[in-house]
mmCIF file of the C-alpha atoms, coordinates in Angstrom:
data_MODEL
# 
_entry.id   MODEL 
# 
loop_
_atom_site.group_PDB 
_atom_site.id 
_atom_site.type_symbol 
_atom_site.label_atom_id 
_atom_site.label_alt_id 
_atom_site.label_comp_id 
_atom_site.label_asym_id 
_atom_site.label_entity_id 
_atom_site.label_seq_id 
_atom_site.pdbx_PDB_ins_code 
_atom_site.Cartn_x 
_atom_site.Cartn_y 
_atom_site.Cartn_z 
_atom_site.occupancy 
_atom_site.B_iso_or_equiv 
_atom_site.pdbx_formal_charge 
_atom_site.auth_seq_id 
_atom_site.auth_comp_id 
_atom_site.auth_asym_id 
_atom_site.auth_atom_id 
_atom_site.pdbx_PDB_model_num 
ATOM 1   C CA . MET A 1 1   ? -13.753 8.279   -13.907 1.00 0.00 ? 1   MET A CA 1 
ATOM 2   C CA . LEU A 1 2   ? -12.545 6.611   -10.763 1.00 0.00 ? 2   LEU A CA 1 
ATOM 3   C CA . LYS A 1 3   ? -14.882 5.705   -8.324  1.00 0.00 ? 3   LYS A CA 1 
ATOM 4   C CA . ALA A 1 4   ? -15.606 8.314   -5.524  1.00 0.00 ? 4   ALA A CA 1 
ATOM 5   C CA . ASN A 1 5   ? -13.517 7.914   -2.314  1.00 0.00 ? 5   ASN A CA 1 
ATOM 6   C CA . GLN A 1 6   ? -16.867 7.119   -0.120  1.00 0.00 ? 6   GLN A CA 1 
ATOM 7   C CA . VAL A 1 7   ? -17.485 4.213   -2.602  1.00 0.00 ? 7   VAL A CA 1 
ATOM 8   C CA . ILE A 1 8   ? -13.895 2.664   -2.446  1.00 0.00 ? 8   ILE A CA 1 
ATOM 9   C CA . LEU A 1 9   ? -14.226 3.006   1.365   1.00 0.00 ? 9   LEU A CA 1 
ATOM 10  C CA . ARG A 1 10  ? -17.663 1.246   1.332   1.00 0.00 ? 10  ARG A CA 1 
ATOM 11  C CA . GLU A 1 11  ? -16.443 -1.624  -1.075  1.00 0.00 ? 11  GLU A CA 1 
ATOM 12  C CA . ALA A 1 12  ? -13.520 -2.033  1.184   1.00 0.00 ? 12  ALA A CA 1 
ATOM 13  C CA . TRP A 1 13  ? -15.844 -2.392  4.394   1.00 0.00 ? 13  TRP A CA 1 
ATOM 14  C CA . ASP A 1 14  ? -17.828 -4.778  2.504   1.00 0.00 ? 14  ASP A CA 1 
ATOM 15  C CA . GLU A 1 15  ? -15.050 -7.024  1.135   1.00 0.00 ? 15  GLU A CA 1 
ATOM 16  C CA . LEU A 1 16  ? -13.794 -7.036  4.901   1.00 0.00 ? 16  LEU A CA 1 
ATOM 17  C CA . SER A 1 17  ? -17.233 -7.884  6.294   1.00 0.00 ? 17  SER A CA 1 
ATOM 18  C CA . GLY A 1 18  ? -17.505 -11.417 7.581   1.00 0.00 ? 18  GLY A CA 1 
ATOM 19  C CA . ARG A 1 19  ? -13.655 -11.916 6.376   1.00 0.00 ? 19  ARG A CA 1 
ATOM 20  C CA . TRP A 1 20  ? -11.802 -9.827  9.001   1.00 0.00 ? 20  TRP A CA 1 
ATOM 21  C CA . TRP A 1 21  ? -10.062 -12.211 11.337  1.00 0.00 ? 21  TRP A CA 1 
ATOM 22  C CA . PRO A 1 22  ? -7.867  -14.041 8.434   1.00 0.00 ? 22  PRO A CA 1 
ATOM 23  C CA . VAL A 1 23  ? -6.854  -10.512 7.186   1.00 0.00 ? 23  VAL A CA 1 
ATOM 24  C CA . VAL A 1 24  ? -6.229  -8.950  10.663  1.00 0.00 ? 24  VAL A CA 1 
ATOM 25  C CA . GLY A 1 25  ? -4.071  -12.067 11.403  1.00 0.00 ? 25  GLY A CA 1 
ATOM 26  C CA . VAL A 1 26  ? -1.898  -11.568 8.347   1.00 0.00 ? 26  VAL A CA 1 
ATOM 27  C CA . PHE A 1 27  ? -1.462  -7.579  8.825   1.00 0.00 ? 27  PHE A CA 1 
ATOM 28  C CA . PHE A 1 28  ? -0.994  -8.318  12.737  1.00 0.00 ? 28  PHE A CA 1 
ATOM 29  C CA . VAL A 1 29  ? 2.412   -10.331 11.665  1.00 0.00 ? 29  VAL A CA 1 
ATOM 30  C CA . TYR A 1 30  ? 3.063   -7.386  8.968   1.00 0.00 ? 30  TYR A CA 1 
ATOM 31  C CA . LEU A 1 31  ? 2.904   -4.890  11.884  1.00 0.00 ? 31  LEU A CA 1 
ATOM 32  C CA . LEU A 1 32  ? 4.774   -7.127  14.114  1.00 0.00 ? 32  LEU A CA 1 
ATOM 33  C CA . ILE A 1 33  ? 7.818   -7.518  12.143  1.00 0.00 ? 33  ILE A CA 1 
ATOM 34  C CA . LEU A 1 34  ? 7.985   -3.833  10.936  1.00 0.00 ? 34  LEU A CA 1 
ATOM 35  C CA . GLY A 1 35  ? 7.257   -2.541  14.225  1.00 0.00 ? 35  GLY A CA 1 
ATOM 36  C CA . GLY A 1 36  ? 9.419   -4.652  16.173  1.00 0.00 ? 36  GLY A CA 1 
ATOM 37  C CA . LEU A 1 37  ? 12.283  -3.672  14.075  1.00 0.00 ? 37  LEU A CA 1 
ATOM 38  C CA . GLN A 1 38  ? 11.601  -0.088  14.028  1.00 0.00 ? 38  GLN A CA 1 
ATOM 39  C CA . GLY A 1 39  ? 11.268  -0.021  17.878  1.00 0.00 ? 39  GLY A CA 1 
ATOM 40  C CA . GLY A 1 40  ? 14.847  -1.334  18.230  1.00 0.00 ? 40  GLY A CA 1 
ATOM 41  C CA . LYS A 1 41  ? 18.158  0.276   17.740  1.00 0.00 ? 41  LYS A CA 1 
ATOM 42  C CA . GLU A 1 42  ? 20.164  1.552   14.633  1.00 0.00 ? 42  GLU A CA 1 
ATOM 43  C CA . SER A 1 43  ? 20.677  -2.019  13.540  1.00 0.00 ? 43  SER A CA 1 
ATOM 44  C CA . GLY A 1 44  ? 16.632  -2.975  13.754  1.00 0.00 ? 44  GLY A CA 1 
ATOM 45  C CA . SER A 1 45  ? 16.087  0.181   11.987  1.00 0.00 ? 45  SER A CA 1 
ATOM 46  C CA . LEU A 1 46  ? 18.532  -0.671  9.133   1.00 0.00 ? 46  LEU A CA 1 
ATOM 47  C CA . LEU A 1 47  ? 16.841  -4.134  9.109   1.00 0.00 ? 47  LEU A CA 1 
ATOM 48  C CA . SER A 1 48  ? 13.494  -2.514  8.879   1.00 0.00 ? 48  SER A CA 1 
ATOM 49  C CA . LEU A 1 49  ? 14.747  -0.576  5.941   1.00 0.00 ? 49  LEU A CA 1 
ATOM 50  C CA . ILE A 1 50  ? 16.067  -3.673  4.338   1.00 0.00 ? 50  ILE A CA 1 
ATOM 51  C CA . LEU A 1 51  ? 12.809  -5.753  4.806   1.00 0.00 ? 51  LEU A CA 1 
ATOM 52  C CA . ALA A 1 52  ? 10.144  -2.887  4.301   1.00 0.00 ? 52  ALA A CA 1 
ATOM 53  C CA . GLY A 1 53  ? 10.250  -3.398  0.496   1.00 0.00 ? 53  GLY A CA 1 
ATOM 54  C CA . PRO A 1 54  ? 9.865   -7.412  0.380   1.00 0.00 ? 54  PRO A CA 1 
ATOM 55  C CA . LEU A 1 55  ? 7.116   -7.132  3.157   1.00 0.00 ? 55  LEU A CA 1 
ATOM 56  C CA . ASN A 1 56  ? 5.132   -4.319  1.333   1.00 0.00 ? 56  ASN A CA 1 
ATOM 57  C CA . LEU A 1 57  ? 5.567   -6.336  -2.032  1.00 0.00 ? 57  LEU A CA 1 
ATOM 58  C CA . GLY A 1 58  ? 4.005   -9.575  -0.080  1.00 0.00 ? 58  GLY A CA 1 
ATOM 59  C CA . ALA A 1 59  ? 1.154   -7.327  1.259   1.00 0.00 ? 59  ALA A CA 1 
ATOM 60  C CA . ALA A 1 60  ? 0.300   -5.875  -1.974  1.00 0.00 ? 60  ALA A CA 1 
ATOM 61  C CA . ILE A 1 61  ? 0.349   -9.820  -3.276  1.00 0.00 ? 61  ILE A CA 1 
ATOM 62  C CA . TYR A 1 62  ? -1.913  -10.882 -0.517  1.00 0.00 ? 62  TYR A CA 1 
ATOM 63  C CA . SER A 1 63  ? -4.277  -7.972  -0.747  1.00 0.00 ? 63  SER A CA 1 
ATOM 64  C CA . LEU A 1 64  ? -4.704  -8.400  -4.719  1.00 0.00 ? 64  LEU A CA 1 
ATOM 65  C CA . SER A 1 65  ? -5.227  -12.049 -3.872  1.00 0.00 ? 65  SER A CA 1 
ATOM 66  C CA . PHE A 1 66  ? -7.819  -11.133 -1.311  1.00 0.00 ? 66  PHE A CA 1 
ATOM 67  C CA . ILE A 1 67  ? -9.754  -8.529  -3.458  1.00 0.00 ? 67  ILE A CA 1 
ATOM 68  C CA . ARG A 1 68  ? -10.076 -11.243 -6.114  1.00 0.00 ? 68  ARG A CA 1 
ATOM 69  C CA . LYS A 1 69  ? -10.856 -13.784 -3.975  1.00 0.00 ? 69  LYS A CA 1 
ATOM 70  C CA . GLU A 1 70  ? -7.756  -16.271 -5.081  1.00 0.00 ? 70  GLU A CA 1 
ATOM 71  C CA . ASN A 1 71  ? -7.294  -18.286 -1.819  1.00 0.00 ? 71  ASN A CA 1 
ATOM 72  C CA . PRO A 1 72  ? -5.290  -15.722 -0.222  1.00 0.00 ? 72  PRO A CA 1 
ATOM 73  C CA . SER A 1 73  ? -3.181  -16.934 2.670   1.00 0.00 ? 73  SER A CA 1 
ATOM 74  C CA . ILE A 1 74  ? -0.447  -15.773 5.258   1.00 0.00 ? 74  ILE A CA 1 
ATOM 75  C CA . GLY A 1 75  ? 2.410   -17.284 3.169   1.00 0.00 ? 75  GLY A CA 1 
ATOM 76  C CA . GLN A 1 76  ? 1.772   -14.661 0.450   1.00 0.00 ? 76  GLN A CA 1 
ATOM 77  C CA . LEU A 1 77  ? 2.937   -12.195 2.618   1.00 0.00 ? 77  LEU A CA 1 
ATOM 78  C CA . PHE A 1 78  ? 6.584   -13.510 2.384   1.00 0.00 ? 78  PHE A CA 1 
ATOM 79  C CA . GLN A 1 79  ? 6.448   -13.916 -1.414  1.00 0.00 ? 79  GLN A CA 1 
ATOM 80  C CA . GLY A 1 80  ? 8.150   -10.606 -1.831  1.00 0.00 ? 80  GLY A CA 1 
ATOM 81  C CA . PHE A 1 81  ? 11.122  -12.061 -0.726  1.00 0.00 ? 81  PHE A CA 1 
ATOM 82  C CA . ASN A 1 82  ? 11.276  -13.992 -3.914  1.00 0.00 ? 82  ASN A CA 1 
ATOM 83  C CA . LYS A 1 83  ? 11.965  -10.722 -5.666  1.00 0.00 ? 83  LYS A CA 1 
ATOM 84  C CA . PHE A 1 84  ? 13.851  -9.405  -2.720  1.00 0.00 ? 84  PHE A CA 1 
ATOM 85  C CA . LEU A 1 85  ? 16.318  -7.170  -4.721  1.00 0.00 ? 85  LEU A CA 1 
ATOM 86  C CA . THR A 1 86  ? 13.718  -5.784  -6.822  1.00 0.00 ? 86  THR A CA 1 
ATOM 87  C CA . ALA A 1 87  ? 11.433  -4.714  -3.944  1.00 0.00 ? 87  ALA A CA 1 
ATOM 88  C CA . LEU A 1 88  ? 14.423  -3.505  -1.719  1.00 0.00 ? 88  LEU A CA 1 
ATOM 89  C CA . ALA A 1 89  ? 15.530  -1.388  -4.691  1.00 0.00 ? 89  ALA A CA 1 
ATOM 90  C CA . ALA A 1 90  ? 12.172  0.068   -5.221  1.00 0.00 ? 90  ALA A CA 1 
ATOM 91  C CA . TYR A 1 91  ? 11.650  0.957   -1.707  1.00 0.00 ? 91  TYR A CA 1 
ATOM 92  C CA . ILE A 1 92  ? 15.179  2.399   -1.364  1.00 0.00 ? 92  ILE A CA 1 
ATOM 93  C CA . VAL A 1 93  ? 14.504  4.655   -4.496  1.00 0.00 ? 93  VAL A CA 1 
ATOM 94  C CA . MET A 1 94  ? 11.084  5.618   -3.070  1.00 0.00 ? 94  MET A CA 1 
ATOM 95  C CA . VAL A 1 95  ? 12.120  6.710   0.221   1.00 0.00 ? 95  VAL A CA 1 
ATOM 96  C CA . LEU A 1 96  ? 15.047  8.701   -1.188  1.00 0.00 ? 96  LEU A CA 1 
ATOM 97  C CA . ILE A 1 97  ? 12.916  10.537  -3.793  1.00 0.00 ? 97  ILE A CA 1 
ATOM 98  C CA . ILE A 1 98  ? 10.113  11.185  -1.088  1.00 0.00 ? 98  ILE A CA 1 
ATOM 99  C CA . THR A 1 99  ? 12.856  12.218  1.597   1.00 0.00 ? 99  THR A CA 1 
ATOM 100 C CA . VAL A 1 100 ? 14.317  14.437  -0.802  1.00 0.00 ? 100 VAL A CA 1 
ATOM 101 C CA . GLY A 1 101 ? 11.166  16.159  -1.806  1.00 0.00 ? 101 GLY A CA 1 
ATOM 102 C CA . ILE A 1 102 ? 10.118  16.756  2.004   1.00 0.00 ? 102 ILE A CA 1 
ATOM 103 C CA . VAL A 1 103 ? 13.473  18.138  2.871   1.00 0.00 ? 103 VAL A CA 1 
ATOM 104 C CA . LEU A 1 104 ? 13.346  20.737  -0.204  1.00 0.00 ? 104 LEU A CA 1 
ATOM 105 C CA . LEU A 1 105 ? 9.714   21.504  0.684   1.00 0.00 ? 105 LEU A CA 1 
ATOM 106 C CA . ILE A 1 106 ? 7.128   19.218  2.183   1.00 0.00 ? 106 ILE A CA 1 
ATOM 107 C CA . VAL A 1 107 ? 4.649   19.527  -0.836  1.00 0.00 ? 107 VAL A CA 1 
ATOM 108 C CA . PRO A 1 108 ? 6.689   17.964  -3.280  1.00 0.00 ? 108 PRO A CA 1 
ATOM 109 C CA . GLY A 1 109 ? 7.604   15.087  -0.826  1.00 0.00 ? 109 GLY A CA 1 
ATOM 110 C CA . ILE A 1 110 ? 3.750   14.449  -0.537  1.00 0.00 ? 110 ILE A CA 1 
ATOM 111 C CA . VAL A 1 111 ? 3.097   14.740  -4.311  1.00 0.00 ? 111 VAL A CA 1 
ATOM 112 C CA . PHE A 1 112 ? 5.928   12.067  -4.811  1.00 0.00 ? 112 PHE A CA 1 
ATOM 113 C CA . ALA A 1 113 ? 4.530   9.830   -2.303  1.00 0.00 ? 113 ALA A CA 1 
ATOM 114 C CA . LEU A 1 114 ? 1.210   9.807   -4.120  1.00 0.00 ? 114 LEU A CA 1 
ATOM 115 C CA . SER A 1 115 ? 2.884   9.308   -7.418  1.00 0.00 ? 115 SER A CA 1 
ATOM 116 C CA . TYR A 1 116 ? 4.732   6.397   -6.476  1.00 0.00 ? 116 TYR A CA 1 
ATOM 117 C CA . SER A 1 117 ? 1.859   4.654   -4.241  1.00 0.00 ? 117 SER A CA 1 
ATOM 118 C CA . LEU A 1 118 ? 0.858   2.060   -6.708  1.00 0.00 ? 118 LEU A CA 1 
ATOM 119 C CA . THR A 1 119 ? 4.587   0.788   -7.122  1.00 0.00 ? 119 THR A CA 1 
ATOM 120 C CA . PHE A 1 120 ? 4.260   -2.444  -5.091  1.00 0.00 ? 120 PHE A CA 1 
ATOM 121 C CA . PHE A 1 121 ? 0.871   -3.367  -6.780  1.00 0.00 ? 121 PHE A CA 1 
ATOM 122 C CA . ILE A 1 122 ? 2.597   -3.012  -10.304 1.00 0.00 ? 122 ILE A CA 1 
ATOM 123 C CA . LEU A 1 123 ? 5.530   -5.261  -8.845  1.00 0.00 ? 123 LEU A CA 1 
ATOM 124 C CA . ALA A 1 124 ? 3.166   -7.633  -7.751  1.00 0.00 ? 124 ALA A CA 1 
ATOM 125 C CA . GLU A 1 125 ? 1.371   -8.144  -10.882 1.00 0.00 ? 125 GLU A CA 1 
ATOM 126 C CA . ASN A 1 126 ? 4.680   -7.694  -13.179 1.00 0.00 ? 126 ASN A CA 1 
ATOM 127 C CA . PRO A 1 127 ? 7.180   -9.985  -11.499 1.00 0.00 ? 127 PRO A CA 1 
ATOM 128 C CA . ASP A 1 128 ? 9.851   -9.210  -14.311 1.00 0.00 ? 128 ASP A CA 1 
ATOM 129 C CA . ILE A 1 129 ? 9.418   -5.466  -13.995 1.00 0.00 ? 129 ILE A CA 1 
ATOM 130 C CA . ARG A 1 130 ? 12.447  -3.572  -13.148 1.00 0.00 ? 130 ARG A CA 1 
ATOM 131 C CA . PRO A 1 131 ? 12.330  -1.134  -10.021 1.00 0.00 ? 131 PRO A CA 1 
ATOM 132 C CA . MET A 1 132 ? 12.768  2.147   -12.024 1.00 0.00 ? 132 MET A CA 1 
ATOM 133 C CA . ASP A 1 133 ? 10.027  0.984   -14.639 1.00 0.00 ? 133 ASP A CA 1 
ATOM 134 C CA . ALA A 1 134 ? 7.422   0.000   -11.964 1.00 0.00 ? 134 ALA A CA 1 
ATOM 135 C CA . LEU A 1 135 ? 8.111   3.704   -10.275 1.00 0.00 ? 135 LEU A CA 1 
ATOM 136 C CA . LYS A 1 136 ? 7.591   5.231   -13.455 1.00 0.00 ? 136 LYS A CA 1 
ATOM 137 C CA . LYS A 1 137 ? 4.403   3.060   -14.266 1.00 0.00 ? 137 LYS A CA 1 
ATOM 138 C CA . SER A 1 138 ? 2.970   4.245   -10.879 1.00 0.00 ? 138 SER A CA 1 
ATOM 139 C CA . ARG A 1 139 ? 3.713   7.811   -11.678 1.00 0.00 ? 139 ARG A CA 1 
ATOM 140 C CA . THR A 1 140 ? 2.323   7.655   -15.083 1.00 0.00 ? 140 THR A CA 1 
ATOM 141 C CA . MET A 1 141 ? -0.984  5.678   -13.711 1.00 0.00 ? 141 MET A CA 1 
ATOM 142 C CA . MET A 1 142 ? -1.229  8.271   -10.893 1.00 0.00 ? 142 MET A CA 1 
ATOM 143 C CA . ASP A 1 143 ? -1.282  11.191  -13.429 1.00 0.00 ? 143 ASP A CA 1 
ATOM 144 C CA . GLY A 1 144 ? -4.511  13.118  -12.562 1.00 0.00 ? 144 GLY A CA 1 
ATOM 145 C CA . HIS A 1 145 ? -5.424  10.884  -9.489  1.00 0.00 ? 145 HIS A CA 1 
ATOM 146 C CA . ARG A 1 146 ? -3.190  12.258  -7.075  1.00 0.00 ? 146 ARG A CA 1 
ATOM 147 C CA . THR A 1 147 ? -5.663  14.598  -5.598  1.00 0.00 ? 147 THR A CA 1 
ATOM 148 C CA . GLN A 1 148 ? -8.383  11.788  -5.331  1.00 0.00 ? 148 GLN A CA 1 
ATOM 149 C CA . LEU A 1 149 ? -5.748  9.747   -3.484  1.00 0.00 ? 149 LEU A CA 1 
ATOM 150 C CA . PHE A 1 150 ? -4.613  12.669  -1.392  1.00 0.00 ? 150 PHE A CA 1 
ATOM 151 C CA . TYR A 1 151 ? -8.129  13.067  0.117   1.00 0.00 ? 151 TYR A CA 1 
ATOM 152 C CA . LEU A 1 152 ? -8.592  9.450   0.698   1.00 0.00 ? 152 LEU A CA 1 
ATOM 153 C CA . SER A 1 153 ? -5.307  9.676   2.480   1.00 0.00 ? 153 SER A CA 1 
ATOM 154 C CA . LEU A 1 154 ? -6.590  12.346  4.803   1.00 0.00 ? 154 LEU A CA 1 
ATOM 155 C CA . ARG A 1 155 ? -9.571  9.923   5.592   1.00 0.00 ? 155 ARG A CA 1 
ATOM 156 C CA . PHE A 1 156 ? -6.950  7.393   6.792   1.00 0.00 ? 156 PHE A CA 1 
ATOM 157 C CA . PHE A 1 157 ? -5.140  10.142  8.703   1.00 0.00 ? 157 PHE A CA 1 
ATOM 158 C CA . GLY A 1 158 ? -8.191  10.830  10.677  1.00 0.00 ? 158 GLY A CA 1 
ATOM 159 C CA . LEU A 1 159 ? -8.756  7.090   11.359  1.00 0.00 ? 159 LEU A CA 1 
ATOM 160 C CA . ALA A 1 160 ? -5.206  7.009   12.576  1.00 0.00 ? 160 ALA A CA 1 
ATOM 161 C CA . ILE A 1 161 ? -5.705  9.858   15.064  1.00 0.00 ? 161 ILE A CA 1 
ATOM 162 C CA . LEU A 1 162 ? -8.618  7.728   16.428  1.00 0.00 ? 162 LEU A CA 1 
ATOM 163 C CA . CYS A 1 163 ? -6.575  4.562   16.606  1.00 0.00 ? 163 CYS A CA 1 
ATOM 164 C CA . LEU A 1 164 ? -4.250  6.391   18.993  1.00 0.00 ? 164 LEU A CA 1 
ATOM 165 C CA . PHE A 1 165 ? -6.846  6.613   21.582  1.00 0.00 ? 165 PHE A CA 1 
ATOM 166 C CA . THR A 1 166 ? -7.242  2.974   21.497  1.00 0.00 ? 166 THR A CA 1 
ATOM 167 C CA . MET A 1 167 ? -3.607  2.410   22.644  1.00 0.00 ? 167 MET A CA 1 
ATOM 168 C CA . GLY A 1 168 ? -2.764  1.196   19.097  1.00 0.00 ? 168 GLY A CA 1 
ATOM 169 C CA . ILE A 1 169 ? -4.901  -1.542  19.144  1.00 0.00 ? 169 ILE A CA 1 
ATOM 170 C CA . GLY A 1 170 ? -7.074  0.215   16.231  1.00 0.00 ? 170 GLY A CA 1 
ATOM 171 C CA . PHE A 1 171 ? -3.972  -0.013  13.862  1.00 0.00 ? 171 PHE A CA 1 
ATOM 172 C CA . VAL A 1 172 ? -4.273  -3.840  13.801  1.00 0.00 ? 172 VAL A CA 1 
ATOM 173 C CA . PHE A 1 173 ? -7.910  -3.050  12.001  1.00 0.00 ? 173 PHE A CA 1 
ATOM 174 C CA . LEU A 1 174 ? -6.849  0.100   10.306  1.00 0.00 ? 174 LEU A CA 1 
ATOM 175 C CA . THR A 1 175 ? -3.771  -1.362  8.567   1.00 0.00 ? 175 THR A CA 1 
ATOM 176 C CA . PRO A 1 176 ? -5.823  -4.036  6.680   1.00 0.00 ? 176 PRO A CA 1 
ATOM 177 C CA . TYR A 1 177 ? -8.621  -1.749  5.963   1.00 0.00 ? 177 TYR A CA 1 
ATOM 178 C CA . VAL A 1 178 ? -6.077  0.694   4.318   1.00 0.00 ? 178 VAL A CA 1 
ATOM 179 C CA . PHE A 1 179 ? -4.600  -2.092  2.114   1.00 0.00 ? 179 PHE A CA 1 
ATOM 180 C CA . VAL A 1 180 ? -7.862  -3.186  0.900   1.00 0.00 ? 180 VAL A CA 1 
ATOM 181 C CA . CYS A 1 181 ? -8.830  0.481   0.302   1.00 0.00 ? 181 CYS A CA 1 
ATOM 182 C CA . MET A 1 182 ? -5.640  1.015   -1.514  1.00 0.00 ? 182 MET A CA 1 
ATOM 183 C CA . THR A 1 183 ? -5.780  -2.234  -3.548  1.00 0.00 ? 183 THR A CA 1 
ATOM 184 C CA . LEU A 1 184 ? -9.497  -1.240  -4.657  1.00 0.00 ? 184 LEU A CA 1 
ATOM 185 C CA . PHE A 1 185 ? -7.952  1.956   -5.772  1.00 0.00 ? 185 PHE A CA 1 
ATOM 186 C CA . TYR A 1 186 ? -5.044  0.257   -7.604  1.00 0.00 ? 186 TYR A CA 1 
ATOM 187 C CA . GLU A 1 187 ? -7.731  -1.852  -9.414  1.00 0.00 ? 187 GLU A CA 1 
ATOM 188 C CA . ASP A 1 188 ? -10.058 0.974   -10.327 1.00 0.00 ? 188 ASP A CA 1 
ATOM 189 C CA . VAL A 1 189 ? -6.878  3.263   -11.607 1.00 0.00 ? 189 VAL A CA 1 
ATOM 190 C CA . LYS A 1 190 ? -5.668  0.225   -13.691 1.00 0.00 ? 190 LYS A CA 1 
ATOM 191 C CA . LYS A 1 191 ? -9.130  -0.218  -15.244 1.00 0.00 ? 191 LYS A CA 1 
ATOM 192 C CA . ASN A 1 192 ? -9.271  3.447   -16.389 1.00 0.00 ? 192 ASN A CA 1 
ATOM 193 C CA . THR A 1 193 ? -5.922  3.733   -17.273 1.00 0.00 ? 193 THR A CA 1 
ATOM 194 C CA . LEU A 1 194 ? -6.364  0.627   -19.882 1.00 0.00 ? 194 LEU A CA 1 
ATOM 195 C CA . GLY A 1 195 ? -9.442  1.764   -20.779 1.00 0.00 ? 195 GLY A CA 1 
ATOM 196 C CA . ALA A 1 196 ? -8.131  5.205   -21.784 1.00 0.00 ? 196 ALA A CA 1 
ATOM 197 C CA . ALA A 1 197 ? -5.264  3.410   -23.703 1.00 0.00 ? 197 ALA A CA 1 
ATOM 198 C CA . SER A 1 198 ? -7.727  1.241   -25.703 1.00 0.00 ? 198 SER A CA 1 
# 
């Protein structure tokens, strides 16, 4: 059984306590790159689509290192570019599947987003895995856990609304918090999946 969402949220806060500023700095760069590109013209949006995969893979690598206290560094944010094509392919396929699900009927899009939410953590831990295999593994691992992640995501959505009242400054703190929560969620799902398989 997975940890309750309240436990994950509290553990994430405890992990960040006393370690906020280095993490905020890393994810500020992450937001600066993606936000700056998305705020541009069509060429900027295309570049954002191309870079989002490697950056999200780098963010997953950094977050896993942070949780495991393995000397995380800002350089890890860019390690996703070492697997540029793999990260790009995984991201584009995810976006296409989720978009189709939303267009057909909003609920399938949400289900797909939840199902593939662990993809970049899987890529981070399995450098040789193929994009489609990572997506498939995420879907398998999330079987039976999508509802819990949906409710956890609602917490993030509520916090995001509050961030709007801070002129966006709150997102600088919310983004690393979300990533740490998701990393803890991934670690818990992985442990339970391996436990069930043994």
